[in-house]
Amino acid sequence: QVQLVESGGGLVQPGGSLRLSCAASGSIFSINAMSWYRQAPGKQRELVAAITSGGTTNYADSVKGRFAISIDNAKNTVYLQMNSLKPEDTAVYYCNAWGVMATMTSDFNSWGQGTQVTVSS
C-alpha cells in the first residue's frame, strides 16, 4: 500500500504565500506523476497542478504564474509553492500520486487526506 501525507496548509491573508508538501511512502517501486487537486465547498474537485517524475508540469489556468509545483524523486515528495494567494484559492488541497508498486505487478493511484488552505483577511 502507498500512503500520502500532506502538510503546510493554514490561514493566510490575500497576497500571501504558502508551501504545501506531500510525501509518499510504502511499497513503491516508482512514481510516474504527482498532482495537487483542490475542492472548495459546494464545488467539484479540480486539478491545480501536476508534475511527472521527469519534471513535466501542467497547471490550471487559474493558478498559472502564481503557483509552482516541484518534485523530489529521491524523497518521493511533491511541493506546491503558492504565491499571490486569493480568497478564491480557499479549499481543501489533496495530493495524488500514481506509479508502480514494489511488487512490480500492479499500479497504484493514491490520495492524501487533504489539507485546508484558507485565504482571508
PDB file of C-alpha atoms in Angstrom:
ATOM      1  CA  GLN A   1       0.000   0.000   0.000  1.00  0.00           C
ATOM      2  CA  VAL A   2       1.021   3.597  -0.582  1.00  0.00           C
ATOM      3  CA  GLN A   3       0.321   6.422   1.843  1.00  0.00           C
ATOM      4  CA  LEU A   4       0.427  10.140   1.154  1.00  0.00           C
ATOM      5  CA  VAL A   5       0.859  12.672   3.941  1.00  0.00           C
ATOM      6  CA  GLU A   6       0.269  16.357   3.232  1.00  0.00           C
ATOM      7  CA  SER A   7       1.413  19.329   5.270  1.00  0.00           C
ATOM      8  CA  GLY A   8       1.705  23.092   5.028  1.00  0.00           C
ATOM      9  CA  GLY A   9      -1.877  24.287   4.876  1.00  0.00           C
ATOM     10  CA  GLY A  10      -3.235  27.099   7.005  1.00  0.00           C
ATOM     11  CA  LEU A  11      -4.689  30.588   7.119  1.00  0.00           C
ATOM     12  CA  VAL A  12      -3.052  33.329   5.074  1.00  0.00           C
ATOM     13  CA  GLN A  13      -4.007  36.846   4.058  1.00  0.00           C
ATOM     14  CA  PRO A  14      -4.709  37.720   0.421  1.00  0.00           C
ATOM     15  CA  GLY A  15      -1.446  38.248  -1.422  1.00  0.00           C
ATOM     16  CA  GLY A  16       0.395  35.927   0.921  1.00  0.00           C
ATOM     17  CA  SER A  17       2.212  32.659   0.278  1.00  0.00           C
ATOM     18  CA  LEU A  18       2.067  29.068   1.454  1.00  0.00           C
ATOM     19  CA  ARG A  19       4.053  25.969   0.600  1.00  0.00           C
ATOM     20  CA  LEU A  20       2.378  22.572   0.636  1.00  0.00           C
ATOM     21  CA  SER A  21       4.298  19.309   0.879  1.00  0.00           C
ATOM     22  CA  CYS A  22       3.182  15.747   0.203  1.00  0.00           C
ATOM     23  CA  ALA A  23       5.337  12.725   0.986  1.00  0.00           C
ATOM     24  CA  ALA A  24       4.581   9.284  -0.399  1.00  0.00           C
ATOM     25  CA  SER A  25       5.633   6.165   1.461  1.00  0.00           C
ATOM     26  CA  GLY A  26       5.018   2.441   1.358  1.00  0.00           C
ATOM     27  CA  SER A  27       5.561  -0.264  -1.203  1.00  0.00           C
ATOM     28  CA  ILE A  28       6.686   1.960  -4.056  1.00  0.00           C
ATOM     29  CA  PHE A  29       8.804   0.863  -6.991  1.00  0.00           C
ATOM     30  CA  SER A  30       8.419   4.075  -8.948  1.00  0.00           C
ATOM     31  CA  ILE A  31       6.226   7.151  -9.140  1.00  0.00           C
ATOM     32  CA  ASN A  32       5.103   8.307 -12.573  1.00  0.00           C
ATOM     33  CA  ALA A  33       3.479  11.559 -11.553  1.00  0.00           C
ATOM     34  CA  MET A  34       2.202  13.527  -8.580  1.00  0.00           C
ATOM     35  CA  SER A  35      -0.526  16.122  -8.540  1.00  0.00           C
ATOM     36  CA  TRP A  36      -2.379  18.616  -6.392  1.00  0.00           C
ATOM     37  CA  TYR A  37      -6.152  18.926  -6.538  1.00  0.00           C
ATOM     38  CA  ARG A  38      -8.446  21.175  -4.559  1.00  0.00           C
ATOM     39  CA  GLN A  39     -12.068  21.177  -3.575  1.00  0.00           C
ATOM     40  CA  ALA A  40     -13.929  24.240  -2.369  1.00  0.00           C
ATOM     41  CA  PRO A  41     -17.254  23.959  -0.510  1.00  0.00           C
ATOM     42  CA  GLY A  42     -20.068  23.135  -2.909  1.00  0.00           C
ATOM     43  CA  LYS A  43     -17.702  22.652  -5.849  1.00  0.00           C
ATOM     44  CA  GLN A  44     -16.178  19.695  -7.625  1.00  0.00           C
ATOM     45  CA  ARG A  45     -12.603  18.648  -7.033  1.00  0.00           C
ATOM     46  CA  GLU A  46     -10.344  20.242  -9.652  1.00  0.00           C
ATOM     47  CA  LEU A  47      -6.779  19.747 -10.792  1.00  0.00           C
ATOM     48  CA  VAL A  48      -4.454  22.514  -9.638  1.00  0.00           C
ATOM     49  CA  ALA A  49      -1.075  21.293 -10.866  1.00  0.00           C
ATOM     50  CA  ALA A  50       0.662  18.100 -11.887  1.00  0.00           C
ATOM     51  CA  ILE A  51       4.243  17.010 -12.434  1.00  0.00           C
ATOM     52  CA  THR A  52       5.822  13.888 -13.872  1.00  0.00           C
ATOM     53  CA  SER A  53       8.920  12.252 -12.439  1.00  0.00           C
ATOM     54  CA  GLY A  54      10.759  13.763 -15.392  1.00  0.00           C
ATOM     55  CA  GLY A  55       9.690  17.260 -14.431  1.00  0.00           C
ATOM     56  CA  THR A  56       6.972  17.981 -16.982  1.00  0.00           C
ATOM     57  CA  THR A  57       4.367  20.250 -15.400  1.00  0.00           C
ATOM     58  CA  ASN A  58       0.765  21.184 -16.022  1.00  0.00           C
ATOM     59  CA  TYR A  59      -1.247  23.944 -14.308  1.00  0.00           C
ATOM     60  CA  ALA A  60      -4.829  25.062 -14.125  1.00  0.00           C
ATOM     61  CA  ASP A  61      -5.283  28.400 -15.866  1.00  0.00           C
ATOM     62  CA  SER A  62      -6.425  29.971 -12.622  1.00  0.00           C
ATOM     63  CA  VAL A  63      -3.063  29.402 -10.919  1.00  0.00           C
ATOM     64  CA  LYS A  64      -0.591  29.870 -13.769  1.00  0.00           C
ATOM     65  CA  GLY A  65       2.078  32.386 -12.847  1.00  0.00           C
ATOM     66  CA  ARG A  66       1.217  32.189  -9.140  1.00  0.00           C
ATOM     67  CA  PHE A  67       1.741  28.527  -8.179  1.00  0.00           C
ATOM     68  CA  ALA A  68       4.768  26.321  -8.801  1.00  0.00           C
ATOM     69  CA  ILE A  69       4.878  22.544  -8.455  1.00  0.00           C
ATOM     70  CA  SER A  70       8.121  20.658  -7.926  1.00  0.00           C
ATOM     71  CA  ILE A  71       9.132  17.102  -7.130  1.00  0.00           C
ATOM     72  CA  ASP A  72      11.963  15.455  -5.205  1.00  0.00           C
ATOM     73  CA  ASN A  73      12.154  11.980  -6.683  1.00  0.00           C
ATOM     74  CA  ALA A  74      14.663  10.771  -4.093  1.00  0.00           C
ATOM     75  CA  LYS A  75      12.217  11.629  -1.301  1.00  0.00           C
ATOM     76  CA  ASN A  76       9.000  10.749  -3.183  1.00  0.00           C
ATOM     77  CA  THR A  77       7.794  14.197  -2.236  1.00  0.00           C
ATOM     78  CA  VAL A  78       5.908  16.836  -4.184  1.00  0.00           C
ATOM     79  CA  TYR A  79       5.677  20.507  -3.273  1.00  0.00           C
ATOM     80  CA  LEU A  80       3.286  23.272  -4.221  1.00  0.00           C
ATOM     81  CA  GLN A  81       4.536  26.820  -3.755  1.00  0.00           C
ATOM     82  CA  MET A  82       1.540  29.137  -3.734  1.00  0.00           C
ATOM     83  CA  ASN A  83       2.136  32.864  -4.126  1.00  0.00           C
ATOM     84  CA  SER A  84      -0.183  35.847  -4.536  1.00  0.00           C
ATOM     85  CA  LEU A  85      -2.969  33.882  -2.914  1.00  0.00           C
ATOM     86  CA  LYS A  86      -6.555  34.976  -3.462  1.00  0.00           C
ATOM     87  CA  PRO A  87      -9.717  34.268  -1.456  1.00  0.00           C
ATOM     88  CA  GLU A  88     -10.901  32.053  -4.313  1.00  0.00           C
ATOM     89  CA  ASP A  89      -7.916  29.763  -3.656  1.00  0.00           C
ATOM     90  CA  THR A  90      -9.584  28.741  -0.395  1.00  0.00           C
ATOM     91  CA  ALA A  91     -10.176  24.991  -0.489  1.00  0.00           C
ATOM     92  CA  VAL A  92      -9.060  21.636   0.813  1.00  0.00           C
ATOM     93  CA  TYR A  93      -5.969  20.661  -1.159  1.00  0.00           C
ATOM     94  CA  TYR A  94      -5.401  16.977  -1.924  1.00  0.00           C
ATOM     95  CA  CYS A  95      -2.258  15.249  -3.095  1.00  0.00           C
ATOM     96  CA  ASN A  96      -2.378  12.425  -5.630  1.00  0.00           C
ATOM     97  CA  ALA A  97       0.319  10.029  -6.790  1.00  0.00           C
ATOM     98  CA  TRP A  98       0.322   7.198  -9.283  1.00  0.00           C
ATOM     99  CA  GLY A  99       3.001   4.750 -10.160  1.00  0.00           C
ATOM    100  CA  VAL A 100       4.148   1.145  -9.830  1.00  0.00           C
ATOM    101  CA  MET A 101       4.046  -0.935  -6.677  1.00  0.00           C
ATOM    102  CA  ALA A 102       7.215  -2.504  -5.305  1.00  0.00           C
ATOM    103  CA  THR A 103       5.977  -5.913  -6.400  1.00  0.00           C
ATOM    104  CA  MET A 104       6.078  -4.562  -9.966  1.00  0.00           C
ATOM    105  CA  THR A 105       2.883  -6.464 -10.640  1.00  0.00           C
ATOM    106  CA  SER A 106       0.402  -3.630 -10.196  1.00  0.00           C
ATOM    107  CA  ASP A 107      -0.008   0.112 -10.303  1.00  0.00           C
ATOM    108  CA  PHE A 108      -1.188   2.389  -7.534  1.00  0.00           C
ATOM    109  CA  ASN A 109      -3.228   5.574  -7.522  1.00  0.00           C
ATOM    110  CA  SER A 110      -3.312   7.064  -4.036  1.00  0.00           C
ATOM    111  CA  TRP A 111      -4.751  10.168  -2.381  1.00  0.00           C
ATOM    112  CA  GLY A 112      -3.768  12.106   0.691  1.00  0.00           C
ATOM    113  CA  GLN A 113      -6.186  13.088   3.431  1.00  0.00           C
ATOM    114  CA  GLY A 114      -6.275  16.747   2.398  1.00  0.00           C
ATOM    115  CA  THR A 115      -5.031  19.962   3.960  1.00  0.00           C
ATOM    116  CA  GLN A 116      -7.087  23.125   4.413  1.00  0.00           C
ATOM    117  CA  VAL A 117      -5.941  26.362   2.814  1.00  0.00           C
ATOM    118  CA  THR A 118      -7.882  29.475   3.788  1.00  0.00           C
ATOM    119  CA  VAL A 119      -7.160  32.856   2.234  1.00  0.00           C
ATOM    120  CA  SER A 120      -8.858  35.603   4.187  1.00  0.00           C
ATOM    121  CA  SER A 121      -8.175  38.961   5.766  1.00  0.00           C
TER     122      SER A 121
END
